[in-house]
Coordinates of C-alpha atoms and ligand atoms in Angstrom, one line a residue:
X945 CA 108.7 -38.2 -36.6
X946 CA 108.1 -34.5 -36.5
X947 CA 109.1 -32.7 -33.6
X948 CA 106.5 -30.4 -33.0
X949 CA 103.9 -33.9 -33.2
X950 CA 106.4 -35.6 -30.7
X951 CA 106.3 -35.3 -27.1
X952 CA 110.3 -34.2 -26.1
X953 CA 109.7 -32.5 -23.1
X954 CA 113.5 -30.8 -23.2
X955 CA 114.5 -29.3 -19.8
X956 CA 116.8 -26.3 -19.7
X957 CA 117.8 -25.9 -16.4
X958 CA 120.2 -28.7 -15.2
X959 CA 118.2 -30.6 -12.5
X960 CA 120.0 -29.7 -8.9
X961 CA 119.6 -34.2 -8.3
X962 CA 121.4 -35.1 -10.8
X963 CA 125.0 -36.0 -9.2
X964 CA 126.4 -37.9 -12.8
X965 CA 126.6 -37.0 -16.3
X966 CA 124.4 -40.0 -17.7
X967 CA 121.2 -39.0 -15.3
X968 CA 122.0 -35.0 -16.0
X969 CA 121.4 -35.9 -20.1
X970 CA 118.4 -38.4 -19.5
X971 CA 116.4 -35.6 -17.5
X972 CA 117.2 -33.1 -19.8
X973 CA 116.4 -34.7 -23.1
X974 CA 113.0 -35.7 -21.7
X975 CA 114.3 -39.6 -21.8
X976 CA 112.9 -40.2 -18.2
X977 CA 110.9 -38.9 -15.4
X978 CA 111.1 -40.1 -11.7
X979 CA 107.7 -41.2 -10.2
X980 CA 109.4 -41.9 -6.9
X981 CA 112.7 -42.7 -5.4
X982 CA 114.2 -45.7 -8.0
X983 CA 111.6 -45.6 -10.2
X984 CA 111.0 -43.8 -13.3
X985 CA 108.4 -43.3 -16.0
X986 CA 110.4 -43.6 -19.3
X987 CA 108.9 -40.8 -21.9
X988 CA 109.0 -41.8 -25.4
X989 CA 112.6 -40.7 -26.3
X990 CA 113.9 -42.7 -23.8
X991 CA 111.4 -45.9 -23.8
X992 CA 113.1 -45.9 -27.8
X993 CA 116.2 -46.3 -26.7
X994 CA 115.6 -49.1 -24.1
X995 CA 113.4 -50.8 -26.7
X996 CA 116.2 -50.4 -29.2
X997 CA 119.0 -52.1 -26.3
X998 CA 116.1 -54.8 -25.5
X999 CA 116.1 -55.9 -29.2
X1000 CA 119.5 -56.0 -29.8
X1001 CA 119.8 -58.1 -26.4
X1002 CA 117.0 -60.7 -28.2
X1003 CA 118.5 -61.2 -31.4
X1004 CA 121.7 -61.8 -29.8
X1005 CA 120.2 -64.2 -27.5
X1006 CA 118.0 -66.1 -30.2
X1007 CA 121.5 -66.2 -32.1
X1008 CA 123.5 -68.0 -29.5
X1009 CA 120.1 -70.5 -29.2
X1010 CA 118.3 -69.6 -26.0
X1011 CA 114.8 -69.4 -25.7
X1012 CA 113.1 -66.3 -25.4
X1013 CA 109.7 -66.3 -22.8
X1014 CA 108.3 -64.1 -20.0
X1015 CA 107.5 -64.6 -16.3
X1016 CA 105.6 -61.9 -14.3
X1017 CA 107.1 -59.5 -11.9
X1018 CA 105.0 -60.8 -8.7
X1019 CA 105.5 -64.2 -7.4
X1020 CA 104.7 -66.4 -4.4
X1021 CA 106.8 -66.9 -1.8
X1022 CA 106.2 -70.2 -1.6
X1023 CA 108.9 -70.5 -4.1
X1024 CA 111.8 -69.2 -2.3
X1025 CA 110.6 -70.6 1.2
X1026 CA 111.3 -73.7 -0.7
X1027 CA 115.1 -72.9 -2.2
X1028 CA 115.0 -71.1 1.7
X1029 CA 116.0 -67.8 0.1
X1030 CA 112.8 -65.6 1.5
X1031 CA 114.8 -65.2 4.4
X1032 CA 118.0 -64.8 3.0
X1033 CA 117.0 -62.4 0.5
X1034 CA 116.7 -59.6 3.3
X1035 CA 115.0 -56.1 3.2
X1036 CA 115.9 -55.8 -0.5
X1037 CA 112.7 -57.8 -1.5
X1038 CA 109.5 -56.2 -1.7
X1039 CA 107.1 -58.2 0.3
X1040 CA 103.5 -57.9 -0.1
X1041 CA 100.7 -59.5 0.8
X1042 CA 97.3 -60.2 -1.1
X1043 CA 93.5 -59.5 -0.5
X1044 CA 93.6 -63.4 0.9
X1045 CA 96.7 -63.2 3.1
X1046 CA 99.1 -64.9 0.9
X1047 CA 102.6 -63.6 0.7
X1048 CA 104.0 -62.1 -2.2
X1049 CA 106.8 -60.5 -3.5
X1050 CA 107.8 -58.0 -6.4
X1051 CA 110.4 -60.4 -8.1
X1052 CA 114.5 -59.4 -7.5
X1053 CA 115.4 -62.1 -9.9
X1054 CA 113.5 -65.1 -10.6
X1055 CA 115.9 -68.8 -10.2
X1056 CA 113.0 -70.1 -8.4
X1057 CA 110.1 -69.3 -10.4
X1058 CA 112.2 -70.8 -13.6
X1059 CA 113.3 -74.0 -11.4
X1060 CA 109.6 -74.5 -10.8
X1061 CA 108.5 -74.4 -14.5
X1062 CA 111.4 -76.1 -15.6
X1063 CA 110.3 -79.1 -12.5
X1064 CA 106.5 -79.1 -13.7
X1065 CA 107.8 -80.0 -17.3
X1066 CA 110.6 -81.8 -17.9
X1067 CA 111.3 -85.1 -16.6
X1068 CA 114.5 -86.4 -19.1
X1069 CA 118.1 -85.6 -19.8
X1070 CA 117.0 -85.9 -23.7
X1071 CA 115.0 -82.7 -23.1
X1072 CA 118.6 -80.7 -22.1
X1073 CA 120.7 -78.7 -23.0
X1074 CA 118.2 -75.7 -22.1
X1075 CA 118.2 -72.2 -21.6
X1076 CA 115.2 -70.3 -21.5
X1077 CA 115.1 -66.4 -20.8
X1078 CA 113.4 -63.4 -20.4
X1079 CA 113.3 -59.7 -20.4
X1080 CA 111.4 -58.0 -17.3
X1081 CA 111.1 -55.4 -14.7
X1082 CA 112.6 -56.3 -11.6
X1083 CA 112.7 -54.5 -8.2
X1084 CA 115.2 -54.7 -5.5
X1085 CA 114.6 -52.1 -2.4
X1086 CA 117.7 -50.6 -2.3
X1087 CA 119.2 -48.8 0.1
X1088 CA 120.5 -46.1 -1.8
X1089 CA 118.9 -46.1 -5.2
X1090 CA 120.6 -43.4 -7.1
X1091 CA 122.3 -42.2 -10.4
X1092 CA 119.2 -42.5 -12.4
X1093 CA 118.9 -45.7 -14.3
X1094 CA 122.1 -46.6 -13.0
X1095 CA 120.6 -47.9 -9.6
X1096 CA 117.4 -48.0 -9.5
X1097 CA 115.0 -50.0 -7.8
X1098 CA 112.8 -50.5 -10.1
X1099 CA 114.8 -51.9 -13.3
X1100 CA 114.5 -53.5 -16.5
X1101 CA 116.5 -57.2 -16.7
X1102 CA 117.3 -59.5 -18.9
X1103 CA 117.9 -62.6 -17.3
X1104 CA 118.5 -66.2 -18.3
X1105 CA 118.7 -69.8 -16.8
X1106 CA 120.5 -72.7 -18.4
X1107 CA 119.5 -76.2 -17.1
X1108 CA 122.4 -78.9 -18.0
X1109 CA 122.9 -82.6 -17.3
X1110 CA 126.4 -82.1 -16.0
X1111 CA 128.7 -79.6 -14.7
X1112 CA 130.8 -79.9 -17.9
X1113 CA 127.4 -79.3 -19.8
X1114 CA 126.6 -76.2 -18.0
X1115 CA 130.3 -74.7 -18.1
X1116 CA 129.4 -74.8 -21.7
X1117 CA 126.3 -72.5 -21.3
X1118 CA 128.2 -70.4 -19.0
X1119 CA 130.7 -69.5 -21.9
X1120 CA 128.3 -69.5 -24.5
X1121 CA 126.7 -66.7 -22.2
X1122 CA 130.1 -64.8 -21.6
X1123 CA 130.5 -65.0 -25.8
X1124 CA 126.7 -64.0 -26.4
X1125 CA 127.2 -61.1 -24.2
X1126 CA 130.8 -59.8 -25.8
X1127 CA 129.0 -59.4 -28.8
X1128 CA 125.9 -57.7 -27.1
X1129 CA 127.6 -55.0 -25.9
X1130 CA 130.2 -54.9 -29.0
X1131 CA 126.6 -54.2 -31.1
X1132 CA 125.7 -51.9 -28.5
X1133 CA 128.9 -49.4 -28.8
X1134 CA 130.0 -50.7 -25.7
X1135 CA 133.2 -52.2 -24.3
X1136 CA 132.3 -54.3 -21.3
X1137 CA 135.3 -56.1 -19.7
X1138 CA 134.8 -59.7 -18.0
X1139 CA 135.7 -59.5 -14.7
X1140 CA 136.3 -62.2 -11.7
X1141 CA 133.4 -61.4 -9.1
X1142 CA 131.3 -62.3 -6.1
X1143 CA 128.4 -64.1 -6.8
X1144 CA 126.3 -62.3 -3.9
X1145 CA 122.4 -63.6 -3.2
X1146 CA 122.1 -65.3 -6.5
X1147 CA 125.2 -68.2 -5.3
X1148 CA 127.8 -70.3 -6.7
X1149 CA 131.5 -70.2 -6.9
X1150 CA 132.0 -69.2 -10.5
X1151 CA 130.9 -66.0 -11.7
X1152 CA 132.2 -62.7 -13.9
X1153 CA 130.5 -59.6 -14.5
X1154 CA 130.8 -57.6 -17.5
X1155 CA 132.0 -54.0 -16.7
X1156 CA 132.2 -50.6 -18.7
X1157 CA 135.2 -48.5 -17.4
X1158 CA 133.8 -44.9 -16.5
X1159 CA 134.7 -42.6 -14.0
X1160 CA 131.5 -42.4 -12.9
X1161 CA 130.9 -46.4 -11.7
X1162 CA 130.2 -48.1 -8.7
X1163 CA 132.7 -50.7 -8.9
X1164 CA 136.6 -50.6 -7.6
X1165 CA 138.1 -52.7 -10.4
X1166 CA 142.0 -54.0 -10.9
X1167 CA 142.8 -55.4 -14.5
X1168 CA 146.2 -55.3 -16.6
X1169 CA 145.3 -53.2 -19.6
X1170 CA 146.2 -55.4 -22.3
X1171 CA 142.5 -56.9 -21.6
X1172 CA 141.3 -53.5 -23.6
X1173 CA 143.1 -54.6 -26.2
X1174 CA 140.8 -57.5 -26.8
X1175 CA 137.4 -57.2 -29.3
X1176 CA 135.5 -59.9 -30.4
X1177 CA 134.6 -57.8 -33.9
X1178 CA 132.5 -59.8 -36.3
X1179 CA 134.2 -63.2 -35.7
X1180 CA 131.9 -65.8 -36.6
X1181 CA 130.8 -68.2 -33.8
X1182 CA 129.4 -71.9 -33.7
X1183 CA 127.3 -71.6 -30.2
X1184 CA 127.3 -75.1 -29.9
X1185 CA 131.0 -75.6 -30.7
X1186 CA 132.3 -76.3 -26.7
X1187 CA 135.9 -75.6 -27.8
X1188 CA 134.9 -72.1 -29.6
X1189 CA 133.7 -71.1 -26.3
X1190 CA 136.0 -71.9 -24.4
X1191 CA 138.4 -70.6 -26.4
X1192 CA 136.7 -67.3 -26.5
X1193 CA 136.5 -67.3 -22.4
X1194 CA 139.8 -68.2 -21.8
X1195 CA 141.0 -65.6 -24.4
X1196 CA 138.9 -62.4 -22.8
X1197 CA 139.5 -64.2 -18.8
X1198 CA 142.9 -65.4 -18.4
X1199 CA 144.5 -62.1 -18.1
X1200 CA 143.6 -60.3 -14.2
X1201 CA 140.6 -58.1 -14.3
X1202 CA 139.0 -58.2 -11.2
X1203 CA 136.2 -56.5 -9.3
X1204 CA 137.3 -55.3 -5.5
X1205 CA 135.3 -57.9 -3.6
X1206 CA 138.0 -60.6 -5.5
X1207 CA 140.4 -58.6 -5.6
X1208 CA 144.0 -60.2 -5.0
X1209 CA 147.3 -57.9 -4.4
X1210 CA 149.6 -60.4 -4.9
X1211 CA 148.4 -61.5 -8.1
X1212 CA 147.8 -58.6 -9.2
X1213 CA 151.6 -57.3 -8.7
X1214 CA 152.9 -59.9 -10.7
X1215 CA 151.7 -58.1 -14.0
X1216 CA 153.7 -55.4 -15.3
X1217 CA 153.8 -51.9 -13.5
X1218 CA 153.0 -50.1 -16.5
X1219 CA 150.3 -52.3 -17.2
X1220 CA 148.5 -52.5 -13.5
X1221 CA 145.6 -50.4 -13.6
X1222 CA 142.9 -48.9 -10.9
X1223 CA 139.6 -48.3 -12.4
X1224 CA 136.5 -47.6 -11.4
X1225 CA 133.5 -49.5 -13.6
X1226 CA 129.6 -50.0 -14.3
X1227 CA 128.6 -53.4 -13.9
X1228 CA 126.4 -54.1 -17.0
X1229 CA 125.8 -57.6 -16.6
X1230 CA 127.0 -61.0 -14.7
X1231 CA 126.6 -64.5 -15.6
X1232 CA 126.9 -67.1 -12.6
X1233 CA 127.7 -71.1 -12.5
X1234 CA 125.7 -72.3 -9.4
X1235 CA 125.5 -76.4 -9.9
X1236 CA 122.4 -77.6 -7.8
X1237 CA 121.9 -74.5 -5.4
X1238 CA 118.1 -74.7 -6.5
X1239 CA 117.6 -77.9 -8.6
X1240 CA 118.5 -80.0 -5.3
X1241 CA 116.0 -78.2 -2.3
X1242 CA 112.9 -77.5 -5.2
X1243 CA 114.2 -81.3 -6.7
X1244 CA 114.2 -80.5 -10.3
X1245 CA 115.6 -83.9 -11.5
X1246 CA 115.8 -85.8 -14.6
X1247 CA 116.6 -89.4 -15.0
X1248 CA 119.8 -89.7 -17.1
X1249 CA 121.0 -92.4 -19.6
X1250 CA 121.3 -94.9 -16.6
X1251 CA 118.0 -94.1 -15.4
X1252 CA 118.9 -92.6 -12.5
X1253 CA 117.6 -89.5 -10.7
X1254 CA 119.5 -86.5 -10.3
X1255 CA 119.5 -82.7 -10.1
X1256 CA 120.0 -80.5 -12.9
X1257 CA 123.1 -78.0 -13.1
X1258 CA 121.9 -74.8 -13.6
X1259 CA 123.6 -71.0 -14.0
X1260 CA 122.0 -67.6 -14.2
X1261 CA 122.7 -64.9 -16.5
X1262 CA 121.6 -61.0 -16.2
X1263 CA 122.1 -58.0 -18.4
X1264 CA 120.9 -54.4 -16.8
X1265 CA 119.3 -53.6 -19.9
X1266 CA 117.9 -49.8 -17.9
X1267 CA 121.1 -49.4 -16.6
X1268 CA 123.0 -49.6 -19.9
X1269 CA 120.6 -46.4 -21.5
X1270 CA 122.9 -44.7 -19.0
X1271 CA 126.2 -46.7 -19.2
X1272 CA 126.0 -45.9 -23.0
X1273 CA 125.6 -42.0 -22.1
X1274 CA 128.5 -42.6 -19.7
X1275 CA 130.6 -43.5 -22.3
X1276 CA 129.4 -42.1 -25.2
X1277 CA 128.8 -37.9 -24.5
X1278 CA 130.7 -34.5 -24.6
X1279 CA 130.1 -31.0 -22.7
X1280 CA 126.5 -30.3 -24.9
X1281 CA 125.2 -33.9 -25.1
X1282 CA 124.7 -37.3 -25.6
X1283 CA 126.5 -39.1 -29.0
X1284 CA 124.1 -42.4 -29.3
X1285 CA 126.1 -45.0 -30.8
X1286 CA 124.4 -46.1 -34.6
X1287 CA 123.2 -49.3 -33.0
X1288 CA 120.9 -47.8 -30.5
X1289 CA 119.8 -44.3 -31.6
X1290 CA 116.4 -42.9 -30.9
X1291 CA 116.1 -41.2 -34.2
X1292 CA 118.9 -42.4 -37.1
X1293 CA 119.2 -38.9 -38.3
X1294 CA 117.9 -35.2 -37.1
X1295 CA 116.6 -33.1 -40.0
X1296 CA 117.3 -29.3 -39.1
X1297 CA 115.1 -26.6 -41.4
X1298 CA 117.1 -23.5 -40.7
X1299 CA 114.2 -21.8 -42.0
X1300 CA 111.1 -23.0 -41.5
X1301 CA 108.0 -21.9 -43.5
X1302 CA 110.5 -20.7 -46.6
X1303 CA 108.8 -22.7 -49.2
X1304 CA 112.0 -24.1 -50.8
X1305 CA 113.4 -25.1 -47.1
X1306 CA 110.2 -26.8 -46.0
X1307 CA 109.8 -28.7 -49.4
X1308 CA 113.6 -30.1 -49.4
X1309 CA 113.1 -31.3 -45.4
X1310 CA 110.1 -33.3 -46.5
X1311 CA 112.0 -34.7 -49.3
X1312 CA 114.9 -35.7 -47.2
X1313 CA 112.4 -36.9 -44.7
X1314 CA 110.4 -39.2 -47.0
X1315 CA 113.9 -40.5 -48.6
X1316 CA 115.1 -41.6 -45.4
X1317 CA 111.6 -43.1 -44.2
X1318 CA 111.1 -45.0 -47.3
X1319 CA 114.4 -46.6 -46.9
X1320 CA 113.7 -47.4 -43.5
X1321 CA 115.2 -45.3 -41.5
X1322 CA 113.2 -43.2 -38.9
X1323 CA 114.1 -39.7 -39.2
X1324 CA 113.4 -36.6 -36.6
X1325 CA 112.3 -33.5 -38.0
X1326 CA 112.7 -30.4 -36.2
X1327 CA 109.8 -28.6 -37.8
X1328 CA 109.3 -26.1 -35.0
X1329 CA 109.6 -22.0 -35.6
X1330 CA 112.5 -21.7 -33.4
X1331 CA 115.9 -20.2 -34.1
X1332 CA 118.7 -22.1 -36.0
X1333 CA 120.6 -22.1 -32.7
X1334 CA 117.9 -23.3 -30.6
X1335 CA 117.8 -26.4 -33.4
X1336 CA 121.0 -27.7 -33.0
X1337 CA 121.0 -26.9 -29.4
X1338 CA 118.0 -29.5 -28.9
X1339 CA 119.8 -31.9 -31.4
X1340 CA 123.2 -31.3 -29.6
X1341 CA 121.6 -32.5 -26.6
X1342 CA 119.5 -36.0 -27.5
X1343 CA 122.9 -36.9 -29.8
X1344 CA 121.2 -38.5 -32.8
X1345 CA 124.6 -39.6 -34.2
X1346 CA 124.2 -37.8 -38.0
X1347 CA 121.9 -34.5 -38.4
X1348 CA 120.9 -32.7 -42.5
X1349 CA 120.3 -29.3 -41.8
X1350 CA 118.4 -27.7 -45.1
X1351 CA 118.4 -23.8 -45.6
X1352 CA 117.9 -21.6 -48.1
X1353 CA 121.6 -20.6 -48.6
X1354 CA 122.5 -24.2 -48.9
X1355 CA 119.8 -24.7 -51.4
X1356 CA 120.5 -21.5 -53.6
X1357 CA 123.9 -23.7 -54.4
X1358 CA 122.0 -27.3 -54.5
X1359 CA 123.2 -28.5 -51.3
X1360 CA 122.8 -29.7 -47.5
X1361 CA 124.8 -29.9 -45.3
X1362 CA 125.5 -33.7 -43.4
X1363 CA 127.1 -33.5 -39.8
X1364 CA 128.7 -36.2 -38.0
X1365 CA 127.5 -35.6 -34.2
X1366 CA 130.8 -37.6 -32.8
X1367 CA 133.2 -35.5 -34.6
X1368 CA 131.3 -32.4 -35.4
X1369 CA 132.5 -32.2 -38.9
X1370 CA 130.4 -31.3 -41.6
X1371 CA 129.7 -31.7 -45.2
X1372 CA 127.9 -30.2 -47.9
X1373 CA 126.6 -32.1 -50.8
X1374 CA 123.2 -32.8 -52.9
X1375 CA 120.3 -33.8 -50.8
X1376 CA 119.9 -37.3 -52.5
X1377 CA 123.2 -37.9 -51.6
X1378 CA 122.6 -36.8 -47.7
X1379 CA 120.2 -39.4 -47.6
X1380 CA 122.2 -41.9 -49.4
X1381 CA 125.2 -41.2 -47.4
X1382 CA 123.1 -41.6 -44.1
X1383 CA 121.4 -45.1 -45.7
X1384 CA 124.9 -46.4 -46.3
X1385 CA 126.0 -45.7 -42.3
X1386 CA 123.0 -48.1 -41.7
X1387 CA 123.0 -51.0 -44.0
X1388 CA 124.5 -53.9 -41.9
X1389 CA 123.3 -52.5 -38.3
Ligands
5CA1059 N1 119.7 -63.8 -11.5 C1 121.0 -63.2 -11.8 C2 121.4 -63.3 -13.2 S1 120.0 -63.3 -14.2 C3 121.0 -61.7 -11.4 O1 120.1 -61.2 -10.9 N2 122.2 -61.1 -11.5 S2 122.5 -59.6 -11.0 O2 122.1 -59.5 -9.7 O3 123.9 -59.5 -11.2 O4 121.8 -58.6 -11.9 C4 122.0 -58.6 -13.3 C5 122.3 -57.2 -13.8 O5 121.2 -56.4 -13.5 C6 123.5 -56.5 -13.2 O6 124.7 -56.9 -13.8 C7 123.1 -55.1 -13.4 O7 123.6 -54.6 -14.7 C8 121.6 -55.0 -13.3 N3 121.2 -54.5 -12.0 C9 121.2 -55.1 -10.8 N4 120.7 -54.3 -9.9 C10 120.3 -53.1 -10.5 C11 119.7 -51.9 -10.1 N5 119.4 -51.7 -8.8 N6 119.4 -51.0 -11.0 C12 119.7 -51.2 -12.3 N7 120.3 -52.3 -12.8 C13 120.6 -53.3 -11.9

């Protein structure tokens, strides 16, 4: 992409809203605009990077063998007068009511609607194991939307349903979930710590939620820090080994990490001093156990090998996917920017001509261009007459992770020069070997 095609409407001025870091960065590199309180219009630079989280999120669902599908955002309310959670929901639901008097709703989460298509379908225990899942807006009304991204009410969800013969069976999902989702936020530059939790509206007794330590979070949390120790890396995982599983859960759970509303004091002193910590966290996604909460009122049944009747167990399993665009910036930043880990960059390299409309300058940057485009990568050109230290200003501040910035000095002596955004050090070389050097980063991601 050139810049001066794209639409990266950079702000100067630090908007006076902005109370965090994260939501400071996405108004000013033109990632997002809000429409009205909790609800944004996402502008190309940012839409990339939630597309480029979403994906990442799918592959590492199909990988772990759940079913990828999509339900809308309004739904009847029939539904949850059945599983009797319209009332219970409270003011967070949107209710609203069609040309023919029916009551709707703008979906919070969707248990119900998946218990019904799951009911209408499957009759038999030799139809389970199944998790089916999807990616889609939600909207919760609350109170206090703020942050950006961070709480909004309006927001982008992954969320998934497993629907099991047995409570053993469905333990099983729930792990497989808790391993799906280390390595989700592992690809996504991300360490997100499993933590003992309340399972709020959704139910059940057994839940954890996955939380990013930042400063800046919404969550009180209490862990020992040897669980920062722990990385899954690139282990390789049988999904539908139950032992695996487990064995990964009980490796990233048994130490004490919990969030304040399970907080236990007593417990908690028993670890080390020097390894008691106080935190404060993003919650970037939870996964929940709830048995027959909803198979049992909306009677989804199977018969099982006996022939007899009986509910499914089920779990749930979210991942903010809006809300990490600004987890990542909450992690991943410094004083001029954003740093985009590799995995979800807009752009996988910024192309700087220090000079633009010198002839040499302007024919290396489309070489470097086209060399990185025809190896599949997607560059960003900044092909605008502006000065050098407006350039690296604009690339400082969207944080593609690796920038080539051609001039003529450079060229006079054959080289560019390659700088890492994280670090800040440079590197002067050949052209070809910019590109090649950039190529090589990527292979693998
Ligand atoms: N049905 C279950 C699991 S699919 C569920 O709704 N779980 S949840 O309530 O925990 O939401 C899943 C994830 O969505 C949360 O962990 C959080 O990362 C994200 N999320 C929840 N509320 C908001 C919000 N208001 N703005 C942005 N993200 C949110």
């Amino acid at each position: 992409m050139r810049l001066t095609r794209y639409f990266l409407p950079v702000l100067k001025e630090t908007p006076a809203e902005a109370q965090i870091v994260s939501h400071r960065f996405m108004l000013r590199a033109g990632m997002i605009k809000q429409s009205s309180a909790g609800i944004y219009s996402w502008l190309p630079l940012g839409f990339k990077v939630l597309k480029r989280i979403e994906q990442i999120v799918h592959e590492e669902q199909i990988r772990a063998g759940h079913i990828p599908m999509l339900m809308p955002t309004l739904q009847s309310a029939d539904l949850w007068r059945e599983s009797g959670r319209y009332d219970d929901y409270g003011e967070e639901m949107l209710r609203i009511t069609d040309r023919h008097g029916r009551d709707m709703l703008y979906g919070p989460t969707n248990e119900e609607l998946i218990t019904d298509i799951f009911r209408s379908y499957v009759t038999s225990y030799k139809d389970l194991p199944l998790t089916l899942y999807h990616i889609q807006w939600k909207f919760r009304d609350e109170i206090r939307p703020r942050f950006g991204v961070m709480r909004g009410r309006e927001f982008y969800m992954k969320d998934g349903y497993n629907f099991d013969l047995t409570k053993e069976a469905a333990l099983h999902a729930y792990n497989r979930h808790l391993v799906s989702y280390l390595r989700t936020y592992e690809r996504l530059g991300l360490q997100a710590i499993p933590m003992r939790a309340d399972s709020g509206p959704i139910g059940g007794e057994d839940t954890h939620e996955f939380l990013v330590l930042a400063e800046t979070g919404e969550s009180e949390v209490f862990y020992d820090s040897a669980v920062t120790d722990l990385t899954f890396g690139d282990r390789e995982i049988d999904y539908d080994s139950v032992e695996q599983c487990q064995g990964v859960m009980e490796e990233f759970t048994s130490k004490y990490a919990r969030t304040d509303e399970t907080h236990d004091e007593a417990l908690f002193n028993q670890i080390p001093e020097e390894r008691r910590r106080t935190a404060r966290g993003i919650e970037v996604g939870q996964i929940f156990y709830f048995g027959t909460k909803y198979s049992e009122p909306m009677n989804a049944v199977v018969t099982n090998d006996k022939g007899e009747r009986v509910p499914v167990h089920m779990g749930s399993h979210g991942i903010g996917v809006s809300r990490l665009v600004g987890a990542i910036i909450e992690a991943s930043h410094d004083d001029k920017g954003i740093i985009w880990p590799e995995g979800v960059t807009p752009f996988h390299c910024g192309i700087v001509n220090l000079k633009q409309g010198d002839a040499e300058a302007d024919a290396a940057c489309e070489d470097v261009y086209k060399a990185l485009t025809a190896a599949g990568l997607e560059p960003l050109y900044d092909d605008r007459e502006e000065r050098a230290g407006a350039k690296f200003a604009t690339m400082d501040l969207i944080g593609l992770p690796w920038r080539i910035t051609v001039g003529p000095r450079g060229l006079k002596n054959g080289v560019v020069e390659l700088t890492c955004r994280r670090t800040g050090e440079s590197e002067e070389l050949a052209p070809e070997l910019a590109v090649a050097r950039v190529v090589e980063i990527y292979k693998g991601l």
